Amino acid sequence: MVHLTVDIGGRPGIDCRGFCSYCYFKHVKDVEPFGCKNCLPFVRGCDYCSRGVREQYSGFKVLREVADDVLAQLQFLQGDLDRITISGGGDPSCYPQFRDLVDLLGSMEVPLHIGYTSGKGFDDPDLGDFLIEKGLTEVSYTIFSSDPRLRAKYMHDPTPEASLAILERLCEEIDVYAASVIIPGVNDGENIFRTCEWLESRGAKGLILMRFANSTEQGLILGNAPIIPGQCVQSVEAFRDLVTELNDTFSLKISGTPLWDPSIGSPFAILDEPELLAKLPRVEKRASVVSGSVAAPFIQRVLDACGNRAPVIGVAKEIACLITIDDLKALHPGALERTVIIPGRAFVHDEEARNVLSADGTDREVVRGPDTLTADAETSMGMERNGVLLMEMEGFGELIRTINRYGR
Ligand code: SF4
């Protein structure tokens, strides 16, 4: 498959008609670079973990620059182009020359995708027809709620009826994956049932629900918690139950992040596949595997099924990829093995992690594990169960090989 990604640039919140009330980029502070797997060994901070993670880009690129990028990429592509995806830090629907951009890309006669849009920059209901005519075949579109008043209030969408009319038109013709951050007391309860009914009756392919996060432990690592002061947040379990109930009630596929995709049984669908667990390598050494609090119990069960005898360490942070040095500082080094495996994408500088985890005087080796062990709901939305199981086999195979290579 040959894909072309068209980056239109832009800044979250700023290049999307102002912040949605729940936007995770709201109140982002100028935090020190975290460190990550891309940093040089003796320097904490690289472009990715100091700038990219905050999506601190300048404004939208002008159309000319976008077109030049496309031309440059086309020269290096080999084979026939299968798909073009429009993406950016800002919201494509707010791109000032959006129609011209789509016109230009549509002339290449290749299926067009919009990676993500809130739709709040769309003001003209006829835009749906235009997009279909120009070859749009898939879009991920934030609905938040089918109630335009809630879109206006929480997304600051000045023309919510138009945005919903376009979404409706797209649902009729192309693959639409809707998305919604669930804010308890706002768009959950009866409201989310009405939203699902709306999407089902219009023909949406799927809906991804995102649990609202409001604290550092829940993933707000940019010094910006709380996003909505005083707003209550669902427990991971209550959120998972809501996802299950909705998916059982409606015909479109409904999944949630951080948990879960009921139609596939992921993340960690492999736990229901004893034959696949038996095919993973056996754990032969001891190492402390560190992960987020949501994934840790699942990882423990998979590794134990492969002969592991060491505890998997869950930190306070719920999501493994958002672990920072503060999470490692909160661990008791004395409880750790001589080898510690941290998530591949943790926002930690390797050298600093080694120092923190050796603070009790025992020198520990810190090694990065795989970037992913499973598919989150955004990844699994367009996947078959076998594809997710393959990802998990590869991820756990790599993790176990890392334990056996570096463990004691
Ligand atoms: S559209 Fe997305 S990036 Fe922009 S303010 Fe809303 S949540 Fe943030």
Coordinates of C-alpha atoms and ligand atoms in Angstrom, one line a residue:
M1 CA 0.0 0.0 0.0
V2 CA 1.4 3.4 -1.0
H3 CA 0.1 6.2 1.2
L4 CA 0.7 9.9 0.9
T5 CA 0.2 12.1 4.0
V6 CA -0.5 15.7 3.4
D7 CA 0.5 17.8 6.4
I8 CA -1.3 21.1 6.5
G9 CA 0.4 22.2 9.8
G10 CA -1.4 24.3 12.3
R11 CA -1.8 24.5 16.1
P12 CA -4.3 22.6 18.1
G13 CA -6.8 24.9 19.7
I14 CA -5.5 27.9 17.9
D15 CA -6.0 26.8 14.4
C16 CA -9.4 25.2 15.2
R17 CA -11.5 28.2 16.0
G18 CA -10.5 28.2 19.6
F19 CA -10.2 25.5 22.2
C20 CA -13.0 22.9 22.7
S21 CA -13.7 22.9 26.5
Y22 CA -12.2 19.5 26.8
C23 CA -9.1 19.9 24.6
Y24 CA -6.0 18.3 26.0
F25 CA -3.9 21.1 24.5
K26 CA -5.6 23.7 26.6
H27 CA -3.5 25.5 29.3
V28 CA -0.3 23.7 28.1
K29 CA 2.6 25.0 30.1
D30 CA 6.2 25.5 29.0
V31 CA 7.4 22.3 30.6
E32 CA 11.0 21.1 30.4
P33 CA 11.7 18.5 27.7
F34 CA 10.9 15.1 29.1
G35 CA 13.4 12.9 27.3
C36 CA 12.4 10.0 25.1
K37 CA 13.7 7.2 23.0
N38 CA 14.8 9.6 20.3
C39 CA 17.1 11.7 22.5
L40 CA 20.9 11.5 22.2
P41 CA 22.4 9.5 25.1
F42 CA 23.7 12.6 27.0
V43 CA 21.1 15.2 26.1
R44 CA 17.6 15.2 27.5
G45 CA 15.3 16.7 24.9
C46 CA 15.0 16.3 21.2
D47 CA 12.7 17.9 18.7
Y48 CA 10.0 15.3 19.4
C49 CA 9.9 15.4 23.1
S50 CA 10.3 19.1 23.5
R51 CA 8.2 20.4 20.6
G52 CA 6.4 17.7 18.7
V53 CA 4.6 16.3 21.8
R54 CA 3.0 19.7 22.4
E55 CA 2.3 20.0 18.7
Q56 CA 4.1 23.4 18.9
Y57 CA 4.1 24.2 15.3
S58 CA 3.6 27.5 13.6
G59 CA 0.2 28.2 11.9
F60 CA -1.2 26.5 8.9
K61 CA 1.1 26.1 6.0
V62 CA 0.0 28.1 2.9
L63 CA -1.4 26.0 0.1
R64 CA 1.6 26.6 -2.1
E65 CA 3.9 25.1 0.6
V66 CA 1.5 22.1 1.0
A67 CA 1.5 21.6 -2.8
D68 CA 5.3 21.7 -2.9
D69 CA 5.5 19.1 -0.1
V70 CA 3.1 16.9 -2.0
L71 CA 5.2 17.2 -5.2
A72 CA 8.4 16.4 -3.3
Q73 CA 6.9 13.3 -1.7
L74 CA 5.5 12.1 -5.0
Q75 CA 9.0 12.0 -6.5
F76 CA 10.1 9.5 -3.9
L77 CA 7.1 7.2 -3.9
Q78 CA 7.4 3.9 -5.5
G79 CA 4.4 2.1 -7.0
D80 CA 0.8 3.4 -7.5
L81 CA -0.6 5.7 -4.9
D82 CA -3.5 4.0 -3.0
R83 CA -4.5 6.7 -0.6
I84 CA -4.0 10.3 0.4
T85 CA -4.5 11.4 4.0
I86 CA -4.9 15.0 5.1
S87 CA -3.6 15.6 8.6
G88 CA -2.2 18.4 10.7
G89 CA -1.9 19.9 14.1
G90 CA -4.7 22.3 13.3
D91 CA -8.1 21.2 12.3
P92 CA -8.5 20.5 8.5
S93 CA -12.0 22.0 8.6
C94 CA -10.5 25.3 9.6
Y95 CA -7.8 25.3 6.9
P96 CA -8.4 28.7 5.1
Q97 CA -8.0 27.2 1.6
F98 CA -9.7 23.9 2.4
R99 CA -11.8 23.7 -0.8
D100 CA -8.7 24.6 -3.0
L101 CA -6.7 21.9 -1.1
V102 CA -9.4 19.3 -1.7
D103 CA -9.8 20.4 -5.3
L104 CA -6.0 19.9 -5.8
L105 CA -5.8 16.5 -4.1
G106 CA -9.0 15.4 -5.7
S107 CA -7.5 15.9 -9.1
M108 CA -5.0 13.1 -8.4
E109 CA -8.0 10.7 -8.5
V110 CA -6.8 8.7 -5.5
P111 CA -9.1 7.9 -2.5
L112 CA -8.9 10.8 -0.1
H113 CA -9.0 10.5 3.7
I114 CA -9.2 13.1 6.4
G115 CA -7.3 11.8 9.4
Y116 CA -9.3 13.7 11.9
T117 CA -11.5 16.8 11.9
S118 CA -13.9 18.3 14.4
G119 CA -15.9 19.7 11.5
K120 CA -16.3 23.0 13.4
G121 CA -14.7 24.9 10.6
F122 CA -17.4 23.7 8.1
D123 CA -20.1 26.3 7.7
D124 CA -21.7 25.4 4.4
P125 CA -23.9 22.3 4.4
D126 CA -23.2 21.8 0.7
L127 CA -19.6 21.0 1.5
G128 CA -20.6 17.3 2.0
D129 CA -21.5 16.9 -1.7
F130 CA -18.3 18.7 -2.7
L131 CA -16.1 16.3 -0.6
I132 CA -17.8 13.2 -2.0
E133 CA -17.5 14.5 -5.5
K134 CA -13.7 15.1 -5.0
G135 CA -13.1 11.6 -3.8
L136 CA -13.3 11.6 0.0
T137 CA -13.8 8.0 1.0
E138 CA -13.0 8.0 4.8
V139 CA -13.1 10.6 7.6
S140 CA -12.7 10.6 11.3
Y141 CA -15.2 13.3 12.5
T142 CA -15.8 14.5 16.0
I143 CA -19.5 14.5 16.7
F144 CA -19.3 15.1 20.5
S145 CA -23.1 15.0 20.5
S146 CA -25.9 15.0 18.0
D147 CA -27.4 17.9 20.0
P148 CA -26.2 21.0 18.2
R149 CA -26.5 23.1 21.4
L150 CA -23.9 20.9 23.1
R151 CA -21.6 21.2 20.1
A152 CA -22.0 24.9 20.2
K153 CA -21.3 25.1 24.0
Y154 CA -18.5 22.5 24.4
M155 CA -16.8 22.6 21.0
H156 CA -17.5 26.3 20.3
D157 CA -18.8 25.4 16.9
P158 CA -20.4 28.5 15.6
T159 CA -22.5 26.6 13.0
P160 CA -23.3 23.2 14.6
E161 CA -26.3 22.5 12.4
A162 CA -24.1 22.9 9.3
S163 CA -21.4 20.6 10.7
L164 CA -23.9 18.0 11.6
A165 CA -25.6 18.3 8.1
I166 CA -22.2 17.6 6.5
L167 CA -21.5 14.7 8.8
E168 CA -24.9 13.3 7.9
R169 CA -24.3 13.6 4.2
L170 CA -20.9 11.9 4.5
C171 CA -22.4 9.1 6.6
E172 CA -24.7 8.3 3.6
E173 CA -21.8 7.9 1.1
I174 CA -18.5 7.2 2.7
D175 CA -16.8 5.5 5.7
V176 CA -17.3 7.8 8.7
Y177 CA -15.8 7.0 12.0
A178 CA -17.2 9.4 14.5
A179 CA -15.5 10.4 17.7
S180 CA -16.6 11.8 21.0
V181 CA -14.9 12.7 24.3
I182 CA -17.3 11.7 27.0
I183 CA -17.8 14.3 29.7
P184 CA -19.9 12.9 32.6
G185 CA -23.1 14.9 33.1
V186 CA -22.8 16.5 29.7
N187 CA -22.9 14.0 26.8
D188 CA -23.1 10.7 28.6
G189 CA -26.4 9.1 29.8
E190 CA -29.4 9.5 27.6
N191 CA -27.5 11.9 25.4
I192 CA -24.9 9.4 24.2
F193 CA -27.7 6.9 23.4
R194 CA -29.4 9.6 21.3
T195 CA -26.1 10.3 19.6
C196 CA -25.5 6.6 18.8
E197 CA -29.1 6.4 17.4
W198 CA -28.4 9.4 15.2
L199 CA -25.1 7.9 13.9
E200 CA -26.7 4.5 13.4
S201 CA -29.7 5.8 11.5
R202 CA -27.3 7.9 9.2
G203 CA -25.0 5.0 8.4
A204 CA -21.8 5.8 10.3
K205 CA -19.3 2.9 10.3
G206 CA -18.1 3.4 13.9
L207 CA -17.9 5.6 16.9
I208 CA -14.8 5.9 19.1
L209 CA -15.5 7.2 22.6
M210 CA -12.7 8.8 24.6
R211 CA -12.8 8.9 28.3
F212 CA -12.3 12.5 29.5
A213 CA -9.0 13.0 31.4
N214 CA -8.6 15.7 33.9
S215 CA -5.5 14.9 36.0
T216 CA -1.8 14.2 35.5
E217 CA -2.3 10.5 36.3
Q218 CA -5.0 10.3 33.6
G219 CA -2.5 11.5 31.1
L220 CA -2.2 15.3 31.2
I221 CA 1.5 15.6 31.3
L222 CA 2.0 19.1 29.9
G223 CA 1.3 20.9 33.2
N224 CA -2.2 21.6 32.1
A225 CA -4.4 19.6 34.6
P226 CA -7.2 20.1 35.3
I227 CA -8.7 20.9 31.9
I228 CA -12.1 21.6 33.4
P229 CA -11.8 22.4 37.1
G230 CA -14.2 20.4 39.3
Q231 CA -15.3 18.1 36.4
C232 CA -15.8 14.5 37.5
V233 CA -14.3 11.7 35.5
Q234 CA -15.5 8.2 34.9
S235 CA -13.5 5.3 36.3
V236 CA -11.8 3.1 33.6
E237 CA -14.2 0.3 34.6
A238 CA -17.4 2.5 34.4
F239 CA -16.2 3.8 31.0
R240 CA -15.5 0.2 29.7
D241 CA -19.0 -0.8 30.8
L242 CA -20.6 2.1 29.0
V243 CA -18.7 1.1 25.8
T244 CA -19.9 -2.5 26.1
E245 CA -23.5 -1.5 26.6
L246 CA -23.5 0.9 23.7
N247 CA -21.8 -1.6 21.4
D248 CA -24.3 -4.3 22.4
T249 CA -27.2 -1.9 21.7
F250 CA -26.3 -0.4 18.3
S251 CA -25.3 -1.9 15.0
L252 CA -22.3 0.4 14.3
K253 CA -19.0 -0.6 15.9
I254 CA -18.4 1.3 19.1
S255 CA -15.1 1.2 21.0
G256 CA -13.4 3.2 23.6
T257 CA -10.0 4.5 24.7
P258 CA -8.2 3.7 27.0
L259 CA -10.5 0.6 27.2
W260 CA -12.0 -1.1 25.1
D261 CA -13.0 -2.6 21.7
P262 CA -15.8 -5.1 22.6
S263 CA -16.1 -6.5 19.0
I264 CA -12.4 -7.6 19.0
G265 CA -11.9 -8.1 22.7
S266 CA -8.8 -5.8 22.7
P267 CA -6.6 -4.5 24.1
F268 CA -4.9 -7.8 25.0
A269 CA -7.4 -10.0 23.0
I270 CA -4.6 -12.6 23.2
L271 CA -5.7 -13.5 26.7
D272 CA -8.6 -15.3 25.2
E273 CA -6.4 -17.3 22.9
P274 CA -4.5 -20.0 24.8
E275 CA -3.1 -21.6 21.6
L276 CA -1.5 -18.3 20.7
L277 CA -0.2 -17.7 24.2
A278 CA 1.5 -21.2 24.0
K279 CA 3.2 -20.1 20.8
L280 CA 4.9 -17.1 22.4
P281 CA 8.5 -17.6 23.6
R282 CA 8.9 -18.7 27.2
V283 CA 10.1 -16.2 29.8
E284 CA 13.4 -17.5 31.0
K285 CA 14.9 -14.6 32.9
R286 CA 13.7 -12.1 35.5
A287 CA 13.1 -8.4 34.8
S288 CA 10.8 -5.7 36.2
V289 CA 8.5 -4.7 33.4
V290 CA 7.0 -1.2 34.1
S291 CA 3.8 -0.1 32.5
G292 CA 0.8 2.1 33.0
S293 CA -1.8 1.2 35.6
V294 CA -4.4 0.3 33.0
A295 CA -2.2 -2.2 31.0
A296 CA -0.1 -3.6 33.9
P297 CA -2.6 -6.3 35.1
F298 CA -3.1 -7.5 31.5
I299 CA 0.6 -7.7 30.8
Q300 CA 1.1 -9.6 34.0
R301 CA -1.4 -12.2 32.9
V302 CA 0.1 -12.6 29.4
L303 CA 3.7 -12.9 30.8
D304 CA 2.7 -15.3 33.6
A305 CA 1.0 -17.5 31.0
C306 CA 4.5 -17.7 29.4
G307 CA 6.3 -18.7 32.5
N308 CA 7.1 -15.3 34.0
R309 CA 7.7 -15.2 37.8
A310 CA 8.4 -11.5 38.3
P311 CA 5.7 -8.9 39.1
V312 CA 4.8 -6.3 36.4
I313 CA 5.0 -2.9 38.0
G314 CA 2.1 -0.5 37.3
V315 CA 2.9 3.2 37.9
A316 CA 0.3 5.8 38.9
K317 CA 0.1 7.0 35.3
E318 CA -2.8 5.2 33.5
I319 CA -1.3 5.2 30.0
A320 CA 2.1 3.6 29.5
C321 CA 3.2 5.9 26.6
L322 CA 2.7 8.9 28.9
I323 CA 5.0 7.7 31.7
T324 CA 7.4 10.4 32.8
I325 CA 10.3 10.5 35.2
D326 CA 7.9 11.5 38.0
D327 CA 6.2 8.1 37.7
L328 CA 9.6 6.3 38.0
K329 CA 10.6 8.5 41.0
A330 CA 7.5 7.3 42.8
L331 CA 8.6 3.6 42.6
H332 CA 10.6 1.9 45.4
P333 CA 13.8 0.9 43.6
G334 CA 14.4 -1.8 46.2
A335 CA 11.3 -3.7 44.9
L336 CA 12.7 -3.8 41.4
E337 CA 14.8 -6.5 39.7
R338 CA 18.3 -5.6 38.4
T339 CA 16.9 -5.2 34.9
V340 CA 14.0 -2.8 34.4
I341 CA 12.1 -2.6 31.1
I342 CA 10.2 0.6 30.5
P343 CA 7.7 1.2 27.7
G344 CA 9.3 2.0 24.4
R345 CA 7.6 5.3 24.1
A346 CA 7.8 6.4 27.7
F347 CA 8.7 10.1 28.0
V348 CA 11.8 9.5 30.0
H349 CA 15.5 10.0 29.3
D350 CA 17.3 6.7 29.5
E351 CA 20.2 8.0 31.6
E352 CA 17.9 9.8 34.1
A353 CA 15.8 6.7 34.4
R354 CA 18.8 4.6 35.2
N355 CA 19.9 7.0 37.9
V356 CA 16.4 7.2 39.5
L357 CA 15.8 3.5 39.4
S358 CA 19.3 2.9 41.0
A359 CA 18.8 5.4 43.8
D360 CA 19.0 2.7 46.5
G361 CA 22.6 2.0 45.6
T362 CA 22.0 -1.0 43.4
D363 CA 23.0 -0.4 39.8
R364 CA 20.1 -1.3 37.5
E365 CA 20.0 -1.7 33.8
V366 CA 17.1 0.2 32.2
V367 CA 16.0 -1.1 28.8
R368 CA 13.2 0.0 26.5
G369 CA 10.6 -2.5 25.5
P370 CA 8.4 -2.5 22.4
D371 CA 6.6 0.7 21.4
T372 CA 3.3 -1.1 21.4
L373 CA 2.0 -4.4 22.8
T374 CA -1.6 -4.1 21.5
A375 CA -3.9 -1.9 19.5
D376 CA -5.8 0.9 21.2
A377 CA -9.4 1.7 20.0
E378 CA -8.2 4.2 17.5
T379 CA -5.9 1.7 15.9
S380 CA -8.3 -1.3 16.1
M381 CA -11.3 0.7 14.7
G382 CA -10.5 -0.3 11.1
M383 CA -8.9 -3.6 11.9
E384 CA -10.0 -7.3 12.0
R385 CA -9.4 -9.3 15.1
N386 CA -6.6 -11.3 13.5
G387 CA -4.7 -8.2 12.7
V388 CA -4.9 -7.1 16.4
L389 CA -3.8 -10.6 17.5
L390 CA -0.9 -10.4 15.1
M391 CA 0.2 -7.1 16.6
E392 CA 0.0 -8.6 20.1
M393 CA 2.0 -11.7 19.1
E394 CA 4.7 -9.4 17.7
G395 CA 4.6 -7.0 20.7
F396 CA 4.8 -9.7 23.3
G397 CA 7.3 -11.7 21.4
E398 CA 9.6 -8.7 21.3
L399 CA 9.0 -8.0 25.0
I400 CA 9.8 -11.6 26.1
R401 CA 12.9 -11.6 23.9
T402 CA 14.0 -8.4 25.6
I403 CA 13.4 -10.0 29.1
N404 CA 15.4 -13.0 28.0
R405 CA 18.2 -11.0 26.6
Y406 CA 18.7 -8.4 29.3
G407 CA 17.1 -10.1 32.4
R408 CA 19.0 -11.9 35.1
Ligands
SF4_1 S1 -10.7 20.5 17.6 FE1 -9.4 19.1 18.6 S2 -7.4 20.1 18.8 FE2 -8.9 21.7 18.2 S3 -9.6 22.5 20.2 FE3 -11.0 20.9 19.7 S4 -10.1 19.1 20.8 FE4 -8.5 20.6 20.6

